[in-house]
Structure formats: C-alpha cells, structure tokens
Amino acid sequence: MPVARKTEEEWKKSLAPEPFHILREKGTEQAFTGKHLDNKKKGMYTCAGCGSALFSSDSKFNSGTGWPSFYQPAAGDSVTTKPDASQLMKRTEVLCSKCGGHLGHVFDDGPAPTGKRYCINSLALGFKEKKETVKKKP
Ligand code: FE
C-alpha cells in the first residue's frame, strides 16, 4: 500500500495544474515540450508528487519520442506497473509506488540491458543533480 496517499482534493492544492493533470488525471504532456527531455546532467529523477527517487540519469537514453526515456527504474520497487487499455491501445502504465501518481508508460522496445523503454512525462518528475565531490589532495 502506497504510504504517501492524499485525497484528490489535497493533491489539487499541493500541485500546480499541469503536474496535477499528469499525476492524478493520467494526462500526457505534449512531446518535445518537457524540461527534462534534453537534461544530460548526472543525478536522480524524483516523483513530482511525493519526491520518491524514481529513475537515475544513468539509465536515461534518447528515444527520439519526445519524452524522457529510461531503461530501468532506480530500484526494483520504485515504480509499479499496471495494464492500461485506454485510448484504444494496450499499454502498460507506470505509477510511482509511493504515492500512486501516474508517470507514463513502459514499452518493450528499449535498449540493452533491459529492453524496456520507460516513457515518462517531464511534468511528473523532479530532478536532483548529483554534485561531483572533488577529492582534496592530502
Ligand atoms: Fe510519488
């Protein structure tokens, strides 16, 4: 059971309209509009709803689809998947395991080593940059 459950009314108050639409109403942002699409920095992509760590930059790749794409979640239980038959398509929905927010979909045409393509809305994601620690000389 996800731990970060809020009522839809509480989500509406705590999120901006666009992320609310994606996360809570299963919306999809327009392709090539997301702020994380071309982000090449090292770090962790987090849930825009609850802050949970979802995808490492290490698994990000350019899918050409217009949405940030990853070949695996940050941890085995970061995200949950669920069959989605909406819009006359058979797809697999990807949700944040912690808050149940809709993130995007996963497809089987991704690159090695997993063959998976997690197609995720930028609006469903935050980003925490990993600052390289500079080793001081003794
Ligand atoms: Fe979440």
XYZ file of C-alpha atoms and ligand atoms in Angstrom:
139
model
C 0.000 0.000 0.000
C 1.477 3.335 -1.002
C 2.433 5.423 2.008
C 2.043 8.909 0.563
C -1.692 8.803 -0.058
C -3.589 12.081 -0.130
C -7.115 12.802 -1.180
C -7.554 14.183 -4.707
C -8.561 17.472 -3.113
C -5.278 17.596 -1.179
C -3.299 16.775 -4.339
C -5.063 19.556 -6.185
C -3.988 22.026 -3.519
C -0.382 20.816 -3.362
C 0.402 20.535 -7.079
C 0.470 23.041 -9.952
C -2.285 22.391 -12.544
C -0.029 20.705 -15.156
C 1.633 18.151 -12.847
C -1.746 17.525 -11.224
C -3.217 16.668 -14.612
C -0.435 14.180 -15.389
C -0.032 12.587 -11.967
C -3.627 12.451 -10.782
C -5.651 12.506 -14.021
C -3.279 10.355 -16.112
C -2.581 13.125 -18.598
C 0.218 13.186 -21.169
C 2.337 16.232 -21.889
C 2.934 17.227 -25.491
C 6.002 15.554 -26.987
C 9.226 17.597 -27.054
C 7.930 20.123 -24.516
C 9.246 18.632 -21.266
C 12.024 20.305 -19.308
C 13.878 17.047 -18.578
C 13.955 15.764 -22.155
C 17.412 17.081 -23.018
C 18.813 17.103 -19.493
C 22.233 15.434 -19.656
C 23.234 16.087 -16.050
C 24.008 13.284 -13.622
C 21.527 12.814 -10.844
C 18.239 11.333 -9.716
C 14.799 11.890 -11.206
C 12.208 12.035 -8.466
C 8.420 11.919 -8.282
C 6.928 15.409 -8.698
C 4.170 14.304 -6.344
C 5.991 12.824 -3.359
C 9.746 13.214 -4.021
C 10.477 9.486 -4.163
C 13.600 8.504 -6.172
C 12.386 7.009 -9.462
C 15.000 6.944 -12.232
C 18.758 7.511 -12.237
C 20.293 9.597 -15.022
C 22.484 6.542 -15.689
C 19.521 4.745 -17.263
C 18.314 7.719 -19.346
C 18.572 7.474 -23.116
C 17.424 9.426 -26.135
C 14.462 7.502 -27.539
C 13.544 10.137 -30.126
C 9.934 10.033 -28.923
C 9.922 13.464 -27.286
C 9.572 12.171 -23.734
C 12.303 11.453 -21.192
C 13.102 7.754 -21.525
C 14.797 5.323 -19.166
C 15.661 1.630 -19.497
C 15.120 0.817 -15.816
C 13.786 2.308 -12.558
C 16.200 3.443 -9.841
C 15.237 0.432 -7.708
C 13.094 -2.628 -8.325
C 10.219 -1.233 -6.307
C 10.455 2.469 -7.291
C 7.617 2.181 -9.757
C 4.576 -0.038 -10.159
C 3.105 -1.121 -13.483
C -0.484 -1.761 -14.412
C -2.261 -2.779 -17.648
C -3.886 0.217 -19.369
C -6.416 -0.294 -22.151
C -7.441 3.356 -22.514
C -7.270 5.292 -25.821
C -7.834 2.042 -27.786
C -4.295 0.893 -27.038
C -2.944 -1.927 -24.943
C -0.254 -0.304 -22.888
C 1.396 -0.713 -19.521
C 1.022 2.223 -17.193
C 3.882 3.267 -14.891
C 2.986 4.643 -11.471
C 5.001 5.919 -8.513
C 4.977 3.101 -5.945
C 4.919 5.542 -3.060
C 2.084 7.934 -3.973
C 0.365 6.146 -6.854
C 0.934 9.073 -9.223
C 0.765 8.388 -12.975
C 4.205 8.784 -14.569
C 3.865 7.411 -18.099
C 4.040 4.031 -19.820
C 6.599 1.277 -20.351
C 7.234 -0.431 -23.691
C 9.309 -3.427 -24.791
C 11.347 -1.631 -27.445
C 14.060 -0.166 -25.222
C 17.824 -0.650 -25.414
C 20.064 -3.159 -23.633
C 20.452 -4.311 -20.937
C 16.703 -4.462 -20.152
C 14.971 -3.930 -23.499
C 12.494 -1.711 -21.662
C 11.570 1.863 -22.501
C 10.047 3.770 -19.614
C 8.416 6.709 -21.372
C 7.896 9.297 -18.647
C 6.332 12.751 -18.570
C 8.740 15.538 -17.563
C 5.903 17.109 -15.610
C 5.736 14.034 -13.383
C 9.413 14.356 -12.491
C 11.698 16.438 -10.344
C 15.487 16.287 -10.673
C 18.206 16.248 -8.044
C 21.596 16.888 -9.581
C 24.478 14.845 -8.261
C 27.329 17.158 -7.435
C 30.659 15.573 -8.151
C 32.707 15.554 -4.970
C 36.167 16.911 -5.574
C 38.835 14.947 -3.779
C 41.187 17.141 -1.860
C 44.850 16.332 -2.016
C 46.252 15.255 1.349
Fe 5.203 9.726 -5.914
